[in-house]
mmCIF file with all atom_site columns, C-alpha atoms in Angstrom:
data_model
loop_
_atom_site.group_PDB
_atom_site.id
_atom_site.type_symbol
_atom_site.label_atom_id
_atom_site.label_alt_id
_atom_site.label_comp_id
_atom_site.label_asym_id
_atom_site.label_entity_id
_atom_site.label_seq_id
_atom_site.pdbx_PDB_ins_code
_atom_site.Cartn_x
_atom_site.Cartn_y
_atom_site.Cartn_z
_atom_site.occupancy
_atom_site.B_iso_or_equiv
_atom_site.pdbx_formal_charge
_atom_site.auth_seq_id
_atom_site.auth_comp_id
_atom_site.auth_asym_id
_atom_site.auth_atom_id
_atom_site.pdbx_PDB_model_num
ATOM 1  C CA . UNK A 1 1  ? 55.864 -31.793 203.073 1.00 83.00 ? 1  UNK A CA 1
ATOM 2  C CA . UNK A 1 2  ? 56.922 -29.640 200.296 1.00 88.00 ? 2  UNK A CA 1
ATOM 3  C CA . UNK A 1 3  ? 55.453 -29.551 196.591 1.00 92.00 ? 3  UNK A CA 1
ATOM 4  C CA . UNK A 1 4  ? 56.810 -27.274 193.934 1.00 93.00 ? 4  UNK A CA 1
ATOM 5  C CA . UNK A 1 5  ? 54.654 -26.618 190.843 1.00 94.00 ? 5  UNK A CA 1
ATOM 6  C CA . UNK A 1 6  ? 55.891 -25.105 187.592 1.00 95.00 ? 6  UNK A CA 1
ATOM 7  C CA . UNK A 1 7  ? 55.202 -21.645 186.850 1.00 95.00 ? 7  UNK A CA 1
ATOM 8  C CA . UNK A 1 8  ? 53.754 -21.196 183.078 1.00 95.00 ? 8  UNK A CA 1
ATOM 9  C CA . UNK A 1 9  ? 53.180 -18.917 180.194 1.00 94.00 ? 9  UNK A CA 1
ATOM 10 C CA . UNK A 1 10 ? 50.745 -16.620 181.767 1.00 94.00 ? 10 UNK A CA 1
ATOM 11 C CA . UNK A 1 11 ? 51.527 -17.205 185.272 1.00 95.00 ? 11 UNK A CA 1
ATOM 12 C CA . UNK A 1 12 ? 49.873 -19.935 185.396 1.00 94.00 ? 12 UNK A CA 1
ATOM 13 C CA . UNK A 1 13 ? 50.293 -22.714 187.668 1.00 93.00 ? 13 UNK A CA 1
ATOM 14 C CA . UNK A 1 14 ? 48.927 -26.081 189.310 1.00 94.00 ? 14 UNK A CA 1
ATOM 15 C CA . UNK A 1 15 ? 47.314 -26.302 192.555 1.00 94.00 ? 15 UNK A CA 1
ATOM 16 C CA . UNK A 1 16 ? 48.842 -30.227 193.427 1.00 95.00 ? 16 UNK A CA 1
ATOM 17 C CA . UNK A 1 17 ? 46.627 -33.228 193.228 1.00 94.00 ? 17 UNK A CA 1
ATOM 18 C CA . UNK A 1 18 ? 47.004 -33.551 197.317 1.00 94.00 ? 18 UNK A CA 1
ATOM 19 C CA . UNK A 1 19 ? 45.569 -30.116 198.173 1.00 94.00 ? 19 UNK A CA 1
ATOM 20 C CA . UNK A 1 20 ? 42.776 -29.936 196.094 1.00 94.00 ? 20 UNK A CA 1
ATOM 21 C CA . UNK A 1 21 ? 41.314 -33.125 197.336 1.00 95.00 ? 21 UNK A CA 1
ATOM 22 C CA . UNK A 1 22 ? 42.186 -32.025 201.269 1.00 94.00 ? 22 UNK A CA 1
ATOM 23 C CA . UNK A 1 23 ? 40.364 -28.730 200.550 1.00 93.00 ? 23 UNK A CA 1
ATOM 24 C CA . UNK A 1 24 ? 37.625 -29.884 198.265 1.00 92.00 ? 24 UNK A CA 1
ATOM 25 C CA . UNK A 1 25 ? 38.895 -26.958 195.327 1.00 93.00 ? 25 UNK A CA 1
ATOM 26 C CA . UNK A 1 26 ? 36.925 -27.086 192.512 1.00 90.00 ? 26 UNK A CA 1
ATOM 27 C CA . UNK A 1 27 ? 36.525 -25.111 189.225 1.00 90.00 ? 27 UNK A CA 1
ATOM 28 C CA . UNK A 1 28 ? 35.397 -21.799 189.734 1.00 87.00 ? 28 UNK A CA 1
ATOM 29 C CA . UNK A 1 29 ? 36.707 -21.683 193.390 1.00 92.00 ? 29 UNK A CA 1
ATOM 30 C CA . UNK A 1 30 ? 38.777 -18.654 194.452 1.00 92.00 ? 30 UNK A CA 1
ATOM 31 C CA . UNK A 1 31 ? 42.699 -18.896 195.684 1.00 93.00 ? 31 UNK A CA 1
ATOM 32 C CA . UNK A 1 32 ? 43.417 -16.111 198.047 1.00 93.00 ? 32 UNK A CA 1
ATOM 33 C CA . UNK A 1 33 ? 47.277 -15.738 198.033 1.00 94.00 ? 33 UNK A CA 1
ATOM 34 C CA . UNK A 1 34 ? 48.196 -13.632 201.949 1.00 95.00 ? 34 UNK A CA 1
ATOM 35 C CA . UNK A 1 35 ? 52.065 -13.115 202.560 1.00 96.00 ? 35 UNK A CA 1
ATOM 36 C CA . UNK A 1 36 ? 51.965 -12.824 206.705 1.00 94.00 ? 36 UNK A CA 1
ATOM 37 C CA . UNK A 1 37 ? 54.484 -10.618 208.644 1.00 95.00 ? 37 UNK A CA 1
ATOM 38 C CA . UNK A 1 38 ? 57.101 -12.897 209.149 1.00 96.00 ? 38 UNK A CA 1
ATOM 39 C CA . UNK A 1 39 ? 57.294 -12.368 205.219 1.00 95.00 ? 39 UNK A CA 1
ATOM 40 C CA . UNK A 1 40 ? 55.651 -16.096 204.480 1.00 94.00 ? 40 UNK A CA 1
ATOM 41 C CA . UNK A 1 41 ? 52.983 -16.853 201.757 1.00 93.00 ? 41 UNK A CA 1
ATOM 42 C CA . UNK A 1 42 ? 49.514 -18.501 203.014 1.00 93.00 ? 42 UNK A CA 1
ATOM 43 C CA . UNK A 1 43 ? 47.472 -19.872 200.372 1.00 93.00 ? 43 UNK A CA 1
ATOM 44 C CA . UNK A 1 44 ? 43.395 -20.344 200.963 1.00 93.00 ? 44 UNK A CA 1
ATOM 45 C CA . UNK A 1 45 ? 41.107 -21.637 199.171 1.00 92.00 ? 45 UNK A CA 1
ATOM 46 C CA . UNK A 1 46 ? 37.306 -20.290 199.084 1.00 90.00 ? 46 UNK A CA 1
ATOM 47 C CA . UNK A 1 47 ? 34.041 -21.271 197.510 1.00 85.00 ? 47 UNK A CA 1
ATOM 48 C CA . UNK A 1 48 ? 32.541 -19.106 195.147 1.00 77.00 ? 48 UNK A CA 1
ATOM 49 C CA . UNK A 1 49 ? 28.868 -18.374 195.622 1.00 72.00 ? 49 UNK A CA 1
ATOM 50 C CA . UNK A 1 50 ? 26.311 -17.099 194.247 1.00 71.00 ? 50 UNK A CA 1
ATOM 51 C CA . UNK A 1 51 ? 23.273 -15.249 195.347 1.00 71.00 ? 51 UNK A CA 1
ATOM 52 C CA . UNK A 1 52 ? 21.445 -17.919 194.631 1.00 72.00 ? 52 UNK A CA 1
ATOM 53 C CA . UNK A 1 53 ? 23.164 -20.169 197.011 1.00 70.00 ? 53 UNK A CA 1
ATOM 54 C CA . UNK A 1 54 ? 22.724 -17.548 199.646 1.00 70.00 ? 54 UNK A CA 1
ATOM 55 C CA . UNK A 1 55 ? 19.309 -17.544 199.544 1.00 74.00 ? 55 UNK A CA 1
ATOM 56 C CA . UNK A 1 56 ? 17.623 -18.904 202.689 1.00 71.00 ? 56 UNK A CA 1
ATOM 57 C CA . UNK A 1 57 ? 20.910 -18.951 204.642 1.00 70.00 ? 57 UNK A CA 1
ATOM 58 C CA . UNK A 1 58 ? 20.245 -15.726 206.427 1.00 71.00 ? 58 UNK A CA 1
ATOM 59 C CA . UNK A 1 59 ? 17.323 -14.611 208.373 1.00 70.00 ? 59 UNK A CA 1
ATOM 60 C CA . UNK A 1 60 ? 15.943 -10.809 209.389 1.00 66.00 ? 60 UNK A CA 1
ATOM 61 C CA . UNK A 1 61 ? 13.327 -9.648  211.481 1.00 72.00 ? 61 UNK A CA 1
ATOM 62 C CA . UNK A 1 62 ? 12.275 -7.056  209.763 1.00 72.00 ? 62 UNK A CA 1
ATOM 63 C CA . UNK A 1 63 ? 10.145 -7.274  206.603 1.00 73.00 ? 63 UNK A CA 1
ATOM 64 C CA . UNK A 1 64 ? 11.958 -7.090  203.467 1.00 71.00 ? 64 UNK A CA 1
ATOM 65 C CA . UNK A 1 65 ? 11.397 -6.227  199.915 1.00 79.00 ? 65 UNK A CA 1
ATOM 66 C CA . UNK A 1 66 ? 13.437 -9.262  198.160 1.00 81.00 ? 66 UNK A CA 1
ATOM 67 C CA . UNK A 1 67 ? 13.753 -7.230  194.798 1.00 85.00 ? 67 UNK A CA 1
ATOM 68 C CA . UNK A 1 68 ? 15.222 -4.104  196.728 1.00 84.00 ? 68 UNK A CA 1
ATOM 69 C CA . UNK A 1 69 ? 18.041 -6.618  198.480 1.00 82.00 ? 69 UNK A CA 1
ATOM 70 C CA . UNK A 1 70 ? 19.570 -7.740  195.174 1.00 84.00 ? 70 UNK A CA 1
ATOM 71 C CA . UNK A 1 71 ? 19.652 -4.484  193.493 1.00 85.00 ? 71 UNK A CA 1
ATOM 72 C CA . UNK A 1 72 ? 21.307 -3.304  196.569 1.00 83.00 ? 72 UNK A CA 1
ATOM 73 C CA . UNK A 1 73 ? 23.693 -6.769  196.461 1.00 83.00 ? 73 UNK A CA 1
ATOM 74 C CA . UNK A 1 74 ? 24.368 -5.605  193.080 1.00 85.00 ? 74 UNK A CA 1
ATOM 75 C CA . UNK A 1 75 ? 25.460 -2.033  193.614 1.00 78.00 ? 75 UNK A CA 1
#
């Protein structure tokens, strides 16, 4: 299937209707734009999170100074 989308003032473009319900792409989410070595574009899309929705995902076993880790993730 092939969709073309209008390039705009600003570079701007749309991301069509059919995609961004396949992939879930919401506002805020990032487009990562990848041309491969047989010279073709791939398009991704990623969620953007937060620290906040990283917390808990992880786990350590070591002790850790929570404070520390974001100044650190901030850096």
């Amino acid at each position: 299937m092939v969709i073309e989308t209008k390039v705009y003032k600003n570079n701007q473009t749309t991301i069509p209707e059919v995609y961004r319900k396949k992939y879930d792409v919401q506002p805020g989410d990032i487009v990562e734009w990848e041309e491969n070595d047989c010279g073709e574009i791939v398009v991704s899309f990623k969620k953007k999170f937060s620290f906040s929705d990283m917390i808990g995902v992880g786990t350590v076993k070591t002790s850790t100074n929570a404070v520390q880790l974001e100044k650190k993730l901030y850096e």
